[in-house]
């Protein structure tokens, strides 16, 4: 792969002194058959950009390359987690939502995780963590749990198959009560039609009064962010596609009431920085836009409005 910053080699380096060692067999023994240690995944790259340790060497390697292509990514990595914490506090504390679906789970940083933020406000809040990456699901099961019994669950599903995602989540959540769905860069990797379909399915099947929060990488100030989506000489799970703020707004068509302040950069959505997420790199622009929509009651057939 060639790019703005040079070359990215997806394979882990071998030690020439150990040329007789079977690296492929060692990787299979370490990671299992379901995980390819030579292929990065964006969810693990996000983790590495925030200083996390629970990722593969190839994720760090690609993260270093991606930062050279777009230095804003580190800023965006912290902004997305700060937005996640603020929107969780808003949904639980202000909107009274008692159950959350995190559709696209971040590897735990043990810092402002969704269930800890929510349950600090209301200990009865139920949280379902959903992801399709086996490492992420495993780490969530091990680390993302609550002292409050039966309030955290983990499922293997994602917004790419929204019907299956909701079916699995509703075995844990109450389908008659509003749900707050967090799509923290979870739609980045989907094509436009698939992202719109995911939003349409959730809008149609979730009870009115539910909320959907979306944040998305864009190329608003730098085309280098958008260029990450073209680095696909081999499949990289979760690699973002180029979108605009208008595209983010278009996701909330139909029976949605967009919550103030509307479709804005993530750092400007009800800014109230969480002290535990303050980072040493300072401010600056980041091409990360967000929005939160409330699912409105559907008008009765024949009702005049």
XYZ file of C-alpha atoms in Angstrom:
305
model
C 0.000 0.000 0.000
C 1.351 3.385 -0.903
C -0.092 6.596 0.442
C 0.567 10.149 1.599
C 2.944 9.013 4.306
C 4.568 6.111 2.487
C 4.160 2.390 2.802
C 2.226 0.254 5.239
C 3.259 -3.355 5.567
C 0.422 -5.298 7.265
C 2.576 -8.242 8.254
C 4.385 -8.501 11.541
C 8.161 -8.468 11.185
C 10.012 -11.718 11.704
C 13.358 -11.944 13.425
C 15.942 -13.042 10.853
C 17.861 -14.763 13.634
C 14.880 -17.075 14.123
C 14.352 -17.910 10.468
C 13.563 -21.517 11.324
C 10.728 -20.582 13.672
C 7.164 -21.242 12.480
C 5.649 -17.805 13.039
C 2.346 -18.726 11.381
C 1.810 -21.655 13.765
C 2.705 -19.500 16.755
C 0.189 -16.838 15.723
C -2.550 -19.452 15.303
C -1.825 -20.835 18.763
C -1.842 -17.363 20.302
C -4.846 -15.818 18.589
C -6.962 -18.768 17.462
C -8.527 -19.414 14.089
C -11.010 -16.502 14.234
C -8.436 -13.712 14.512
C -5.950 -12.745 11.812
C -2.988 -11.089 13.557
C -1.745 -9.660 10.243
C -4.879 -7.558 9.654
C -5.675 -4.450 11.718
C -9.207 -3.545 12.769
C -10.287 0.060 13.221
C -11.841 -0.619 16.625
C -8.461 -1.745 17.890
C -6.719 1.143 16.116
C -8.979 3.625 17.961
C -7.923 1.932 21.194
C -4.248 2.260 20.323
C -4.644 5.945 19.390
C -5.933 6.625 22.921
C -2.945 4.892 24.468
C -4.660 1.554 25.069
C -2.588 -1.585 25.448
C -5.100 -4.303 24.543
C -4.527 -4.489 20.792
C -2.293 -6.282 18.339
C 1.077 -5.060 17.062
C -0.399 -4.735 13.579
C -3.044 -2.331 14.947
C -0.343 -0.083 16.393
C 1.592 -0.274 13.136
C -1.415 0.789 11.074
C -2.293 3.442 13.684
C 1.155 4.978 13.258
C 0.678 4.984 9.484
C -2.824 6.484 9.765
C -1.546 9.280 12.006
C 0.971 10.228 9.335
C -1.851 10.351 6.790
C -4.097 12.320 9.160
C -2.644 13.696 12.411
C -6.203 14.705 13.422
C -7.011 11.090 14.240
C -5.537 11.306 17.738
C -7.698 14.360 18.467
C -10.725 12.535 17.044
C -9.968 9.428 19.124
C -10.292 11.416 22.340
C -13.215 13.525 21.097
C -15.291 10.455 20.274
C -14.896 9.021 23.777
C -15.678 12.371 25.387
C -18.817 12.620 23.211
C -19.777 9.073 24.205
C -19.584 10.006 27.884
C -21.532 13.251 27.446
C -24.297 11.692 25.393
C -24.613 8.855 27.918
C -25.048 11.360 30.741
C -27.589 13.272 28.669
C -29.672 10.232 27.745
C -29.749 8.785 31.256
C -29.689 11.949 33.361
C -31.757 14.371 31.282
C -33.880 12.177 29.028
C -34.600 9.419 31.558
C -33.535 6.563 29.276
C -33.062 3.433 31.352
C -31.468 1.097 28.807
C -28.623 1.560 26.340
C -27.377 -0.398 23.346
C -23.731 0.248 22.492
C -23.692 -0.920 18.873
C -19.958 -0.990 18.282
C -18.042 -1.574 21.489
C -14.676 0.025 22.108
C -11.931 -2.007 23.700
C -12.035 -1.132 27.396
C -9.863 1.728 28.580
C -11.422 1.483 32.056
C -12.160 5.196 31.791
C -15.697 6.549 31.440
C -17.084 3.273 30.106
C -20.754 3.537 29.140
C -22.147 1.466 32.019
C -20.059 3.272 34.656
C -21.148 6.698 33.389
C -24.804 5.623 33.156
C -24.958 3.755 36.452
C -23.329 6.595 38.349
C -26.580 8.415 37.561
C -29.008 5.477 37.754
C -27.657 2.121 38.996
C -30.592 0.286 37.391
C -29.613 1.330 33.853
C -29.184 -1.722 31.634
C -26.406 -1.699 29.038
C -25.901 -4.108 26.151
C -22.476 -4.056 24.493
C -22.551 -5.356 20.902
C -19.709 -5.954 18.485
C -18.662 -8.386 15.760
C -14.918 -8.380 16.484
C -14.100 -11.500 18.563
C -11.313 -9.756 20.480
C -13.602 -6.868 21.383
C -16.424 -9.175 22.497
C -14.025 -11.226 24.608
C -12.489 -8.162 26.260
C -15.939 -6.688 26.910
C -17.108 -9.881 28.574
C -14.026 -9.884 30.798
C -13.813 -6.205 31.703
C -17.109 -4.440 30.982
C -19.296 -5.673 33.792
C -21.189 -3.983 36.590
C -21.420 -4.544 40.341
C -25.173 -4.245 39.861
C -26.548 -7.673 38.982
C -28.026 -8.304 35.529
C -27.392 -4.781 34.219
C -24.637 -5.531 31.645
C -24.819 -7.949 28.731
C -22.624 -8.688 25.724
C -23.679 -9.885 22.285
C -21.935 -10.593 18.999
C -23.771 -8.389 16.482
C -23.400 -5.090 14.670
C -25.316 -2.408 12.746
C -24.350 -4.026 9.438
C -27.172 -6.490 10.213
C -29.562 -4.287 12.193
C -32.402 -6.816 12.336
C -30.144 -9.408 13.983
C -28.636 -6.730 16.245
C -32.010 -5.645 17.607
C -33.294 -9.211 17.901
C -30.315 -10.171 20.071
C -30.445 -6.956 22.125
C -34.153 -7.313 22.855
C -33.591 -10.649 24.538
C -31.999 -8.538 27.283
C -33.689 -5.137 26.981
C -37.380 -4.342 27.411
C -38.783 -3.817 23.885
C -41.628 -1.694 25.278
C -39.328 0.899 26.868
C -37.189 3.560 25.143
C -33.633 2.601 24.254
C -30.602 4.803 23.740
C -28.495 3.459 20.860
C -24.871 4.607 20.658
C -23.329 4.348 17.186
C -19.891 5.694 17.979
C -18.227 5.566 14.538
C -20.101 2.312 13.963
C -21.548 3.485 10.631
C -18.203 4.718 9.293
C -17.422 1.499 7.478
C -20.878 0.949 5.954
C -21.839 2.063 2.470
C -24.473 4.803 2.265
C -27.330 2.401 1.561
C -26.327 0.079 4.415
C -25.978 2.963 6.891
C -29.369 4.366 5.871
C -30.894 0.895 6.171
C -29.509 0.466 9.679
C -31.022 3.774 10.778
C -34.334 2.968 9.086
C -34.614 -0.424 10.781
C -33.841 1.011 14.202
C -36.210 3.931 13.690
C -39.000 1.537 12.689
C -38.458 -1.114 15.366
C -37.430 0.809 18.457
C -40.232 2.259 20.608
C -40.943 5.955 20.250
C -39.029 8.015 22.739
C -35.847 6.090 21.915
C -32.698 7.948 20.906
C -29.935 7.199 18.406
C -26.557 8.903 18.769
C -24.168 8.894 15.813
C -20.642 10.195 15.369
C -18.819 9.904 12.086
C -15.456 10.782 10.557
C -15.747 13.341 7.765
C -13.453 15.239 5.429
C -14.815 18.658 6.358
C -11.459 20.340 7.036
C -8.984 17.786 5.739
C -9.328 15.355 2.872
C -6.653 13.272 4.547
C -9.229 11.874 6.989
C -11.447 10.879 4.090
C -8.475 9.341 2.299
C -8.225 6.640 4.968
C -11.243 5.016 3.403
C -9.348 4.491 0.164
C -6.524 2.504 1.783
C -8.117 -0.804 0.951
C -5.674 -2.943 -0.981
C -6.756 -5.594 1.524
C -9.854 -5.662 3.775
C -9.466 -3.705 7.023
C -12.509 -4.100 9.302
C -14.070 -0.773 10.210
C -12.023 1.407 7.861
C -13.991 4.669 7.471
C -15.671 5.883 4.314
C -15.758 9.491 3.239
C -18.855 11.400 4.431
C -19.802 15.032 4.951
C -21.675 16.727 7.809
C -24.683 16.859 5.465
C -24.457 13.079 5.093
C -24.552 12.746 8.873
C -27.653 14.924 8.991
C -29.291 12.834 6.262
C -29.133 9.789 8.536
C -31.787 11.435 10.707
C -34.514 11.726 8.071
C -38.025 10.531 8.845
C -39.569 10.411 12.315
C -36.562 11.901 14.102
C -36.357 15.003 16.254
C -32.724 16.076 16.200
C -31.641 17.010 19.704
C -29.987 20.415 20.244
C -27.394 21.564 19.288
C -28.014 19.569 16.112
C -25.433 18.152 13.705
C -22.140 19.589 14.948
C -18.490 18.664 15.512
C -18.329 16.159 18.347
C -16.296 18.507 20.538
C -19.124 21.079 20.321
C -21.975 18.753 21.289
C -22.926 20.019 24.766
C -19.266 20.520 25.696
C -18.563 19.542 29.267
C -15.229 17.702 29.130
C -14.939 14.668 31.321
C -11.821 15.139 33.484
C -10.798 11.513 33.106
C -10.668 11.904 29.317
C -8.639 15.092 29.153
C -5.566 14.390 27.075
C -2.184 16.096 26.743
C -2.378 16.952 23.032
C -4.443 20.103 23.348
C -7.269 21.393 21.194
C -7.567 21.705 17.465
C -9.911 20.709 14.666
C -10.995 17.127 14.228
C -13.156 15.869 11.400
C -15.583 14.092 13.684
C -19.234 15.139 13.457
C -22.180 13.899 15.453
C -25.897 14.070 16.006
C -28.540 12.673 18.325
C -32.083 11.964 17.197
C -35.213 11.140 19.187
C -37.678 8.785 17.542
C -40.990 10.628 17.420
C -44.405 9.012 17.847
C -45.701 7.842 14.484
C -48.896 9.607 13.379
C -52.018 7.489 13.224
C -53.287 6.711 9.738
C -55.591 9.447 8.517
C -54.594 11.795 11.326
C -54.563 15.429 10.208
C -51.392 17.349 11.042
